[in-house]
Every structure is written in structure tokens, then in C-alpha cells.
N, C-alpha and C. Protein backbone atom coordinates (compact mmCIF):
# COMPACT_ATOMS: atom_id res chain seq x y z
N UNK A 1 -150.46 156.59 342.39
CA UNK A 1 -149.81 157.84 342.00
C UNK A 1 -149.94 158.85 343.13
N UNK A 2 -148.97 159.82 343.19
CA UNK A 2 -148.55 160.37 344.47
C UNK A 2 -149.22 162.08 344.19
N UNK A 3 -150.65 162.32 342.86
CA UNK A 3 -150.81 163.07 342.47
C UNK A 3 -151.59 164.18 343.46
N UNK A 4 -151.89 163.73 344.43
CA UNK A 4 -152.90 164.42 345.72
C UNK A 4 -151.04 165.06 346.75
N UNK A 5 -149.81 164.24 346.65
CA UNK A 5 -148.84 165.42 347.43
C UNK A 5 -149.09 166.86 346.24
N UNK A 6 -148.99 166.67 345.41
CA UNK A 6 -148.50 167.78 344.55
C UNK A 6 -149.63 169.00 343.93
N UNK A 7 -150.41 168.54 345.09
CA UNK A 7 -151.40 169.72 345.65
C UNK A 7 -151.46 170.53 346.73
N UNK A 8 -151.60 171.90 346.59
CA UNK A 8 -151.41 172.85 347.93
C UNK A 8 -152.73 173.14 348.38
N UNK A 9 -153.21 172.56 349.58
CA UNK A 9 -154.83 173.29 350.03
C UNK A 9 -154.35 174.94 350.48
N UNK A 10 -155.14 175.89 349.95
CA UNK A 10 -154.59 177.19 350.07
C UNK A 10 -155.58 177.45 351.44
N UNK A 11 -156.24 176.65 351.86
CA UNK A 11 -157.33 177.18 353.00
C UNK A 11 -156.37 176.41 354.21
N UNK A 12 -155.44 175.84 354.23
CA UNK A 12 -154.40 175.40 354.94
C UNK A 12 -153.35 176.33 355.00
N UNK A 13 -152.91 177.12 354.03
CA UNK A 13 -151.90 177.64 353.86
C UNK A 13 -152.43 179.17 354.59
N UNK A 14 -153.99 179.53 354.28
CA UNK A 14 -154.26 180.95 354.67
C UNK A 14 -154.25 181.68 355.70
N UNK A 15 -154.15 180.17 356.92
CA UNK A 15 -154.37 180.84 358.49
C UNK A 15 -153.14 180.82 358.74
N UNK A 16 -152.23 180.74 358.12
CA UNK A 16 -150.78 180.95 358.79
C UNK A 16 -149.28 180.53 358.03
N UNK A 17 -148.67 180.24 358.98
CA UNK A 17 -147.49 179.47 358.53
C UNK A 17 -147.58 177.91 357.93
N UNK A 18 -147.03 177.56 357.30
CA UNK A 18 -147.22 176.14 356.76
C UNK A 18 -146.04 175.80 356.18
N UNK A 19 -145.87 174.05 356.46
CA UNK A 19 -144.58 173.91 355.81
C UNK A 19 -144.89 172.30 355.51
N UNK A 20 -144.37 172.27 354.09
CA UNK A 20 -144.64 170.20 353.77
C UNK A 20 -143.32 170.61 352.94
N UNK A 21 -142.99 168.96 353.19
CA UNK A 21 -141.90 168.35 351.96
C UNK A 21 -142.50 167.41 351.51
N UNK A 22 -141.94 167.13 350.05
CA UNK A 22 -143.02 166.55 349.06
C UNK A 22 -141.50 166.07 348.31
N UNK A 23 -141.42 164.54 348.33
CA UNK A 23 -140.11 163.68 347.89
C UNK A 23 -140.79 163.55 346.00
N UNK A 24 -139.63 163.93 345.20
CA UNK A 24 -139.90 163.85 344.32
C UNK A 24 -139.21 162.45 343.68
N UNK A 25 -139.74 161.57 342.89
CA UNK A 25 -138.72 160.49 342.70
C UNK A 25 -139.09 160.15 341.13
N UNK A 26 -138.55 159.31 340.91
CA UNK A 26 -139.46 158.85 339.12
C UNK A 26 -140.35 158.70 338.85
N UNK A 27 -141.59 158.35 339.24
CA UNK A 27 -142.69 158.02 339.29
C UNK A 27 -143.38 159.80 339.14
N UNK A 28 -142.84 160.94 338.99
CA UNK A 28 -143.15 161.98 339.07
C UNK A 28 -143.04 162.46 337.79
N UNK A 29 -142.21 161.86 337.14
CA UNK A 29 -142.14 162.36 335.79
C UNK A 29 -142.89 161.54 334.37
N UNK A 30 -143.33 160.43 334.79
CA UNK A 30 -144.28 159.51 334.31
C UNK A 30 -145.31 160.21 333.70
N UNK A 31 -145.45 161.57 334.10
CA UNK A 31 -146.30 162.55 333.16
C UNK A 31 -146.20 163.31 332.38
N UNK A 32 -144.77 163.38 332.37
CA UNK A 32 -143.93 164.18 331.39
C UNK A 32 -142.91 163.55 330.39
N UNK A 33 -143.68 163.11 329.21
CA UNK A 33 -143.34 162.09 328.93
C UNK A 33 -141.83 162.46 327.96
N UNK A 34 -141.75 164.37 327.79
CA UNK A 34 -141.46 164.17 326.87
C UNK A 34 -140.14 165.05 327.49
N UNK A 35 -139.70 164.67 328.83
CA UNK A 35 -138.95 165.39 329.55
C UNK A 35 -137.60 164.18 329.41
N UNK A 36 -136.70 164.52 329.49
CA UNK A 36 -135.26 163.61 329.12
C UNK A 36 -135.03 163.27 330.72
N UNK A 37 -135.81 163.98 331.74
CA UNK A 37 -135.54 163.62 332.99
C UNK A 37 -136.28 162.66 333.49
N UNK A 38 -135.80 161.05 334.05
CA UNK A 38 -136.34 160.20 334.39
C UNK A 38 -136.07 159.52 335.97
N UNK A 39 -135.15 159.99 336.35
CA UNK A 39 -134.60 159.45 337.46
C UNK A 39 -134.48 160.60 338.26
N UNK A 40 -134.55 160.98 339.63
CA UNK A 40 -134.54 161.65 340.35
C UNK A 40 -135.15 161.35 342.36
N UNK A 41 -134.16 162.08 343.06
CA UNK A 41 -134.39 161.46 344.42
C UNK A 41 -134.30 163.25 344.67
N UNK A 42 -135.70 163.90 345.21
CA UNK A 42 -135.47 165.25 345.04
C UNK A 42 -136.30 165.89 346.34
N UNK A 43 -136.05 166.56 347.23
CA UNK A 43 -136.95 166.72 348.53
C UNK A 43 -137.09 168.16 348.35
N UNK A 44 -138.30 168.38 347.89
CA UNK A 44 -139.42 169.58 348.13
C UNK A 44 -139.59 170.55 349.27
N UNK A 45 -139.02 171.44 349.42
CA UNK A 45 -139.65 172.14 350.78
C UNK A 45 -140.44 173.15 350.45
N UNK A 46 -141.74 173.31 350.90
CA UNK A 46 -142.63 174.30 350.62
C UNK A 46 -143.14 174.93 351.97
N UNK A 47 -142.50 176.23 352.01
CA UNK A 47 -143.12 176.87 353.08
C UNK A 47 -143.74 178.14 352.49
N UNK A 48 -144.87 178.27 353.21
CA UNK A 48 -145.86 179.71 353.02
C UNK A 48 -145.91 180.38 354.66
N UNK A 49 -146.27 181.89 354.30
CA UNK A 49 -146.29 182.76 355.45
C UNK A 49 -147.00 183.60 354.90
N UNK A 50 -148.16 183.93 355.67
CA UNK A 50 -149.36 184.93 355.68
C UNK A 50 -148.59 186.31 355.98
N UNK A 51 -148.69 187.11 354.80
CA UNK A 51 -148.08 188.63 355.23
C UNK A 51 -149.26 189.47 354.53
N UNK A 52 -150.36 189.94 355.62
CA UNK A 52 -151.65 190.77 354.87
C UNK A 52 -152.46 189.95 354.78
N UNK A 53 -152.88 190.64 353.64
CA UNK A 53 -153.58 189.68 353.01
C UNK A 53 -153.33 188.81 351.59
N UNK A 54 -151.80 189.16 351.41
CA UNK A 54 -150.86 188.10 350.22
C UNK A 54 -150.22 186.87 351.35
N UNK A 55 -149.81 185.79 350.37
CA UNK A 55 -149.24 185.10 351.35
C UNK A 55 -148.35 184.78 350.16
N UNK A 56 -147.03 184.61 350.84
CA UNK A 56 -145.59 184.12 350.06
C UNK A 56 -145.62 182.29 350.58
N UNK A 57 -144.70 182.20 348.93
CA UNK A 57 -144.66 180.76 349.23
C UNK A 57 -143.32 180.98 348.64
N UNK A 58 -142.29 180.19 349.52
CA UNK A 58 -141.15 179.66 349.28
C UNK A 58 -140.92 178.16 348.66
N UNK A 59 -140.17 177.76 347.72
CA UNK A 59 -140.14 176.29 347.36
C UNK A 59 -138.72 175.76 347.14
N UNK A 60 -138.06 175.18 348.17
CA UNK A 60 -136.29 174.58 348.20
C UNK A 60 -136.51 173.41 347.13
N UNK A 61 -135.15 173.09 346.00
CA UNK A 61 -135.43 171.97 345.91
C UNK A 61 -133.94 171.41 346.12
N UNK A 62 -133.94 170.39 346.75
CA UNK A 62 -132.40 169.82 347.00
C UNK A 62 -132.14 168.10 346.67
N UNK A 63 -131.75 167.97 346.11
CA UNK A 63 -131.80 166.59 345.72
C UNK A 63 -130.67 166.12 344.31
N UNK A 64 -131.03 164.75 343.56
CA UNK A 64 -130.23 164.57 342.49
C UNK A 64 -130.87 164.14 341.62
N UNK A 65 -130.48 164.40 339.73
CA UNK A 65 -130.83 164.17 338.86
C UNK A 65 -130.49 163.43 338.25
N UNK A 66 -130.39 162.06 338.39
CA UNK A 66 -129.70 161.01 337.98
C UNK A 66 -129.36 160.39 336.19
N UNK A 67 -129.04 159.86 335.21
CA UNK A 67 -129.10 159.07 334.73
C UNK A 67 -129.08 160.17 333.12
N UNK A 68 -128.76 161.76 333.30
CA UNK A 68 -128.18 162.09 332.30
C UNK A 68 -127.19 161.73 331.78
N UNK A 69 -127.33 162.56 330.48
CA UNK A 69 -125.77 161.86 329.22
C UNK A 69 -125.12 163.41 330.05
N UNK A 70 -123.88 163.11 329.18
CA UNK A 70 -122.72 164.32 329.94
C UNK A 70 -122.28 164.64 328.45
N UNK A 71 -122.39 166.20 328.09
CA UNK A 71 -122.25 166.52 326.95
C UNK A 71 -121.12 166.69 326.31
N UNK A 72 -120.01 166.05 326.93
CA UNK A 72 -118.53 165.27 326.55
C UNK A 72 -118.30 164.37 326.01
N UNK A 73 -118.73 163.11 326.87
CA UNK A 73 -118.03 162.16 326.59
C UNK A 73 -119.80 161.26 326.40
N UNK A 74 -120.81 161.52 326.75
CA UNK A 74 -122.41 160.92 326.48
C UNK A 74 -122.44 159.71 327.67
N UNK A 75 -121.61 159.85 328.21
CA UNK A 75 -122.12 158.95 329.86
C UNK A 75 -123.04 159.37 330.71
N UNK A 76 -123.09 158.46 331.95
CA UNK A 76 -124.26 158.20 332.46
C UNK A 76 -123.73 159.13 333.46
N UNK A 77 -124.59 160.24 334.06
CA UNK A 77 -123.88 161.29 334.96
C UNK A 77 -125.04 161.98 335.86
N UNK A 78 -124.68 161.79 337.23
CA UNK A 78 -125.54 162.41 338.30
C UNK A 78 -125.20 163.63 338.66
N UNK A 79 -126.43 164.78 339.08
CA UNK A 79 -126.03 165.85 338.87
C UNK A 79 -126.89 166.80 340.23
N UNK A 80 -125.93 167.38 341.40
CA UNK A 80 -126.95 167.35 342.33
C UNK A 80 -126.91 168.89 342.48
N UNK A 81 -128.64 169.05 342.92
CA UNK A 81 -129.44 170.35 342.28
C UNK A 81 -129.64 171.09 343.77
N UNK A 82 -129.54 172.15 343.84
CA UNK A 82 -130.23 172.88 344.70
C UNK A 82 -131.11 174.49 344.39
N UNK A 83 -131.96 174.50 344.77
CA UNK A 83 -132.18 175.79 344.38
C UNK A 83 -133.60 176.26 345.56
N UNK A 84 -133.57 177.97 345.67
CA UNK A 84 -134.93 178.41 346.15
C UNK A 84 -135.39 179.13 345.77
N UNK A 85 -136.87 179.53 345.42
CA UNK A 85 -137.36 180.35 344.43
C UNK A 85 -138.85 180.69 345.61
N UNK A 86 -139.19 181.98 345.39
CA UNK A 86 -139.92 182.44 346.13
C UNK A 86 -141.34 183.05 345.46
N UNK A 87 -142.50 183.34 345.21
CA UNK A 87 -143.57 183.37 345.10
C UNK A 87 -144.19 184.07 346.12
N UNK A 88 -145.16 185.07 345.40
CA UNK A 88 -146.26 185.86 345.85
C UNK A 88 -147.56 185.48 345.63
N UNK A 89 -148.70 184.61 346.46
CA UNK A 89 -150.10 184.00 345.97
C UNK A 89 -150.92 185.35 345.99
N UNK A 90 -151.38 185.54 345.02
CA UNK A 90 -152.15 186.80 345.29
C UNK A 90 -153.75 186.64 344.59
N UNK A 91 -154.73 186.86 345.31
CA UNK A 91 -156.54 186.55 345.18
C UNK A 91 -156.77 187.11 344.24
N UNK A 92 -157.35 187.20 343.46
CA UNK A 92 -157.73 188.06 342.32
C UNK A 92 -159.22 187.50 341.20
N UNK A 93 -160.10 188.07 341.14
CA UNK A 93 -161.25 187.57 340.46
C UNK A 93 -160.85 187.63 338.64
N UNK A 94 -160.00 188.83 338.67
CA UNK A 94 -159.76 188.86 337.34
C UNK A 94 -158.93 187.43 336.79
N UNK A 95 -159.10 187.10 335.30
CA UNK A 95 -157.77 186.33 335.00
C UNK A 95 -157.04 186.68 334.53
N UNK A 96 -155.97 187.01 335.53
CA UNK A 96 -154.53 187.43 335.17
C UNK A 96 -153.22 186.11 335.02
N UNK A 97 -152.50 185.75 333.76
CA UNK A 97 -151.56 185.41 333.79
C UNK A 97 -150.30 185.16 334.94
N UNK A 98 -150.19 184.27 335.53
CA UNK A 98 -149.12 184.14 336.87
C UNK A 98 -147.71 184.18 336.14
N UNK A 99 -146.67 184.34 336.41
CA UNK A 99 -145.26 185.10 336.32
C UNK A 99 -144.20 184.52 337.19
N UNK A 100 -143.08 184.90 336.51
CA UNK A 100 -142.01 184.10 337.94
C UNK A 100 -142.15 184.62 338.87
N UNK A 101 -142.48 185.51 339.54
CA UNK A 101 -143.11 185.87 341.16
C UNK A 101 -144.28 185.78 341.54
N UNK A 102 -145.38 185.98 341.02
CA UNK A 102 -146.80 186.31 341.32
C UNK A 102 -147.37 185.24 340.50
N UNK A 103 -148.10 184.44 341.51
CA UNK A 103 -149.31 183.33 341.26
C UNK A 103 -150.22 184.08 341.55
N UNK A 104 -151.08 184.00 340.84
CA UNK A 104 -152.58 184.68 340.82
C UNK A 104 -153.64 183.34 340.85
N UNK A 105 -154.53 183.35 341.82
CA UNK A 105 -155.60 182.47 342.22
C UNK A 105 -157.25 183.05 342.84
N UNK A 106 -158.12 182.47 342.15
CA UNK A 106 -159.22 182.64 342.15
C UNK A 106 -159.61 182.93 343.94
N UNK A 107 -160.60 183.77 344.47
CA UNK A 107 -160.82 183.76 345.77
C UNK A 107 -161.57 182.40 345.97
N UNK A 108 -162.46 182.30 345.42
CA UNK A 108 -163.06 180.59 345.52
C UNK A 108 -162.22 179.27 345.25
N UNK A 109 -161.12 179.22 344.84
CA UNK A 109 -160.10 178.08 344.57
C UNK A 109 -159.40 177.85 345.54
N UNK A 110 -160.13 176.41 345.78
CA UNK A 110 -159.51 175.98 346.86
C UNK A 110 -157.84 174.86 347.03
N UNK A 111 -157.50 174.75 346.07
CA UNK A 111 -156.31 173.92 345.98
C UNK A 111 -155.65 174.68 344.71
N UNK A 112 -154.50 174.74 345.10
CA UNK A 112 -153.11 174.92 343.72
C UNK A 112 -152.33 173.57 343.52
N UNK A 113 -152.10 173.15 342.39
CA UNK A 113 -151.38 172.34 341.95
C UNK A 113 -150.20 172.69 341.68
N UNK A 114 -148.74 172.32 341.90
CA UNK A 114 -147.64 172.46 342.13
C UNK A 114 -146.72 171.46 341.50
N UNK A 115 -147.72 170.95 340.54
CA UNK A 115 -146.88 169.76 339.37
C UNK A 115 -145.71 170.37 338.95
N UNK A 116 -146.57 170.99 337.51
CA UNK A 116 -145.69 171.65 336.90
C UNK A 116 -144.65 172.78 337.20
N UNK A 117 -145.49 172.97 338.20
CA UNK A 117 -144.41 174.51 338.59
C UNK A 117 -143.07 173.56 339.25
N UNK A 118 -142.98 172.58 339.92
CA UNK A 118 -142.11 171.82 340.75
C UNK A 118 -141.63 171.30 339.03
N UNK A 119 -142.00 170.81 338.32
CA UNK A 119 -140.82 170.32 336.70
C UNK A 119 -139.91 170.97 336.16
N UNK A 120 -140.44 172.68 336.46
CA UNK A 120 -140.07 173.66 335.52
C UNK A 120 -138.79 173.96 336.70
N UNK A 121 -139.27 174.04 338.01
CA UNK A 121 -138.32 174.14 339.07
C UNK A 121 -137.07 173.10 338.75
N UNK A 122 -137.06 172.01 338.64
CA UNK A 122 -136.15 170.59 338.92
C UNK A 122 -135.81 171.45 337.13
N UNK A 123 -136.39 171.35 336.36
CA UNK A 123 -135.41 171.63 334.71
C UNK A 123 -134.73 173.01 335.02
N UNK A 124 -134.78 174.00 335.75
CA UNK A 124 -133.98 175.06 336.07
C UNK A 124 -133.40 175.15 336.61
N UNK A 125 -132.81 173.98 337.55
CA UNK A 125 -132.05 173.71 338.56
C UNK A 125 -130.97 172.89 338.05
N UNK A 126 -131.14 172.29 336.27
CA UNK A 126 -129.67 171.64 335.97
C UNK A 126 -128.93 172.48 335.15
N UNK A 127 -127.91 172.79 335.37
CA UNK A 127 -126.86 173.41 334.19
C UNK A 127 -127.60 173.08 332.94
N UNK A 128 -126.99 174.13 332.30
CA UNK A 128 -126.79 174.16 330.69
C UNK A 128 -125.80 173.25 329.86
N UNK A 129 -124.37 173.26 330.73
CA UNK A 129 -123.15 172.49 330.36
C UNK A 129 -123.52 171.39 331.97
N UNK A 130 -123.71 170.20 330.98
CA UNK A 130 -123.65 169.07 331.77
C UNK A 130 -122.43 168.13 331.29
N UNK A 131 -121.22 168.19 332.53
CA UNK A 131 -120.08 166.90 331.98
C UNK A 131 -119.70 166.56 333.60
N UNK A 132 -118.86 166.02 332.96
CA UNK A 132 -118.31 165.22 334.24
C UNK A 132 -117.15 166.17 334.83
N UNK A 133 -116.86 165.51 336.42
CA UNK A 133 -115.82 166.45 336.92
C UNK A 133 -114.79 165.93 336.69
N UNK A 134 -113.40 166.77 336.72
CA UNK A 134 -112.57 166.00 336.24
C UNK A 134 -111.88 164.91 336.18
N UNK A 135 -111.44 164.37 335.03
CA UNK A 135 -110.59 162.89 334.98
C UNK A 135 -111.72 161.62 335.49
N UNK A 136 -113.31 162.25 335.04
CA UNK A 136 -114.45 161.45 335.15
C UNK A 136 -114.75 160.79 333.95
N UNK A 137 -114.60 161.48 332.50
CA UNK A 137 -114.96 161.28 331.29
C UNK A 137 -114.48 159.60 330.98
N UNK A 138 -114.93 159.17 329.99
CA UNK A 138 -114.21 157.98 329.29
C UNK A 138 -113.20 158.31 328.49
N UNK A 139 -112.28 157.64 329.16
CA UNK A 139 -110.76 158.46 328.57
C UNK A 139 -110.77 157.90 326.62
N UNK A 140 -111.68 156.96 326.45
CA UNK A 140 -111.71 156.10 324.95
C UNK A 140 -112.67 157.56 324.52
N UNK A 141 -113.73 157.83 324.85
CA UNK A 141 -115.20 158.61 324.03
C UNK A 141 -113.97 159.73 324.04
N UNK A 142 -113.06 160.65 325.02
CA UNK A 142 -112.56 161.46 324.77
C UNK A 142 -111.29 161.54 323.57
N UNK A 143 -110.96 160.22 323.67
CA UNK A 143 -109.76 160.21 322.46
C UNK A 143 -110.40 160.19 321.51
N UNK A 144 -111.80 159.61 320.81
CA UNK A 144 -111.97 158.97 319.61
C UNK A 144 -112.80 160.90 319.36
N UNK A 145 -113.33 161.46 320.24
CA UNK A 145 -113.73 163.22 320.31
C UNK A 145 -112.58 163.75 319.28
N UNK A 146 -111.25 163.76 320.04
CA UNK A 146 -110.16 164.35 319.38
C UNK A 146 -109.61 164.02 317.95
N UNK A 147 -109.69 162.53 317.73
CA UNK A 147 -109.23 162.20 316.78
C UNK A 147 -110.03 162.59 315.21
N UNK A 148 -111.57 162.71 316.02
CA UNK A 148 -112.40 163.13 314.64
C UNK A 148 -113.22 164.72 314.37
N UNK A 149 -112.48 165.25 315.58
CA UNK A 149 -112.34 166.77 315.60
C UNK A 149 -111.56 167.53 314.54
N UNK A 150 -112.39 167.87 313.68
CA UNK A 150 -111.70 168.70 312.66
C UNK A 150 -111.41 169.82 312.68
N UNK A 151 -110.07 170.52 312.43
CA UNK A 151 -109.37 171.58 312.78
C UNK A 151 -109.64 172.42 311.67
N UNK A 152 -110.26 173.19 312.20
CA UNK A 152 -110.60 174.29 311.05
C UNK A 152 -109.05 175.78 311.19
N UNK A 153 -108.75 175.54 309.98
CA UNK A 153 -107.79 176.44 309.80
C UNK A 153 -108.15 178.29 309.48
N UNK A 154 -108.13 178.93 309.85
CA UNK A 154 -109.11 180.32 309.93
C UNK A 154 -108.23 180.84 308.35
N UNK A 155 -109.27 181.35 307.71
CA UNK A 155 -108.99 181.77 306.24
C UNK A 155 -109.16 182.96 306.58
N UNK A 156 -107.99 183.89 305.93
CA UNK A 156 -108.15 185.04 306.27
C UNK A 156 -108.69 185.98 304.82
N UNK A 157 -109.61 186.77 305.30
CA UNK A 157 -110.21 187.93 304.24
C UNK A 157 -108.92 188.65 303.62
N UNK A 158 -108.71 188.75 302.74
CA UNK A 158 -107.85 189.57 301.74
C UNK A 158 -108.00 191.05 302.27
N UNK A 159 -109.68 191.04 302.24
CA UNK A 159 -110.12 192.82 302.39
C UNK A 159 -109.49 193.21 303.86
N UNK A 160 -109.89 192.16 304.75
CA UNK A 160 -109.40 192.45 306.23
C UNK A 160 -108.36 192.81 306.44
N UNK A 161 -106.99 191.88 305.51
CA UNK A 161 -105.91 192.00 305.87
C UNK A 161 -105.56 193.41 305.62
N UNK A 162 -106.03 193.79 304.36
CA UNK A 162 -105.50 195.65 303.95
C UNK A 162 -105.96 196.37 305.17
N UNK A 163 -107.35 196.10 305.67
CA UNK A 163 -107.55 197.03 306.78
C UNK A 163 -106.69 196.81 308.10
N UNK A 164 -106.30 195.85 308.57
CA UNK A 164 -105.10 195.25 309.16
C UNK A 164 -103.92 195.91 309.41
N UNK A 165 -103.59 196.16 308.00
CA UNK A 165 -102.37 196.59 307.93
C UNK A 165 -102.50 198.57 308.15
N UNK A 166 -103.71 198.61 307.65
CA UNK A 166 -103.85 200.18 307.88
C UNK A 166 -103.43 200.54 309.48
N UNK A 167 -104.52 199.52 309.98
CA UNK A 167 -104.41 199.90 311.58
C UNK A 167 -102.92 200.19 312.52
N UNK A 168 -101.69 199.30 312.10
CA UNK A 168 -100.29 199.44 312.58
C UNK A 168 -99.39 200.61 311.66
């Protein structure tokens, strides 16, 4: 298991600039069992830069999400992700809650783990509406869609219509 990439030594990261890519593939989600995402070829870029005494961490993710359903037609549909999201590491003895900008880490902690934060990254990076592009669908799943699509006929309020008619 590839669980030692998906650690950040912060005593690496503190004297300066730093930069790793960290390949994300299936074998990454083997811990998440209860994630619908199983397939993935996904390249990590993590760069940090000492500004003060905070240091920012940048994290690219660019890659593809393979082997979703497509919420059309329920085929097998690849879906390719990009995104960059930026982070403030900031020392702190207190325990404070970390946030979509600000990671908060112990002055004595010497490694951050970047599992989860990299899952939550790759699940925010797929659409909401997942289908195919066009004239991709199964032209059969799309006919048999239509045929058992029930047409709702809009009933109109009695009361509405009087107010309706007030309005003209």
C-alpha cells in the first residue's frame, strides 16, 4: 500500500519550497469503501512555499474518473477532472478545527496526512450532472427513458385561475 506517498513531512516542507506528485490510482480508494469511486488514473501536484512564518500549500488534481454510471442513460462513463485548491498550514498549540483554507497543525507534528483531504478533493472535482457527451448515450436506455416517462399534465387551481384573470 502506497500509504507513506500520502503523507506530507512538514519539516521538509518548512525550509522552503517543495514540490511532489503523488499518482492516485485504485488501490487508493480501497479505503474508502463506501465511496462509488473505484477507478481512477489521477496525478497529484503538491506544492508548498514558506511565506513568514505560514506556509501555503497548493494541491492540482488532473487526471480521470473512470467507470461511473451516467445519470441518463446508467452507462459506463469516464470523466476527466481538473482542479486547484490552495491552503494556509498554520502552527498553532490550540485545537482549532481546519477549514477550506486553513489547516491548523500542532508545532510538534511532524507529518500531515493528505488521504482524505486528496478524496474529498477527487469527489469535488466531479460534476453533479454526470452524462455523456452528445449522441454518446444508448440510443435503446434513451428510448425505453421516453417511452416510460410519464407526462404529467399541469392541473390548474380554480382559485389561481380567478386571480389570473384579475391580473389582465
Amino acid at each position: 500500500m502506497m500509504y507513506n506517498n500520502y503523507q506530507l513531512s512538514l519539516n521538509d516542507i518548512s525550509k522552503g519550497n517543495f514540490l511532489q506528485k503523488i499518482n492516485i490510482k485504485d488501490s487508493f480508494f480501497e479505503d474508502f469503501s463506501y465511496s462509488e469511486i473505484k477507478y481512477t488514473n489521477i496525478t497529484a501536484t503538491i506544492k508548498s512555499e514558506k511565506i513568514g512564518k505560514e506556509l501555503s500549500l497548493s494541491i492540482e488534481l488532473d487526471g480521470w474518473v473512470n467507470n461511473l454510471l451516467c445519470d441518463l442513460c446508467a452507462g459506463d462513463l469516464s470523466i476527466k477532472i481538473f482542479s486547484k485548491t490552495n491552503f494556509i498550514l498554520k502552527y498553532t498549540a490550540q485545537k482549532l478545527e481546519s477549514n477550506d483554507e486553513i489547516i491548523y497543525v500542532k508545532p510538534n507534528q511532524n507529518k500531515l496526512s493528505l488521504k482524505h483531504l486528496l478524496f474529498e478533493l477527487v469527489i469535488l472535482s466531479i460534476p453533479n450532472k454526470r452524462q455523456h457527451n452528445n449522441n454518446e448515450c444508448s440510443n435503446e436506455m434513451v428510448e425505453l427513458i421516453k417511452k416510460y416517462k410519464k407526462k404529467e399534465k399541469k392541473v390548474s387551481d380554480p382559485r389561481w385561475d380567478a386571480l389570473k384573470k384579475l391580473k389582465e
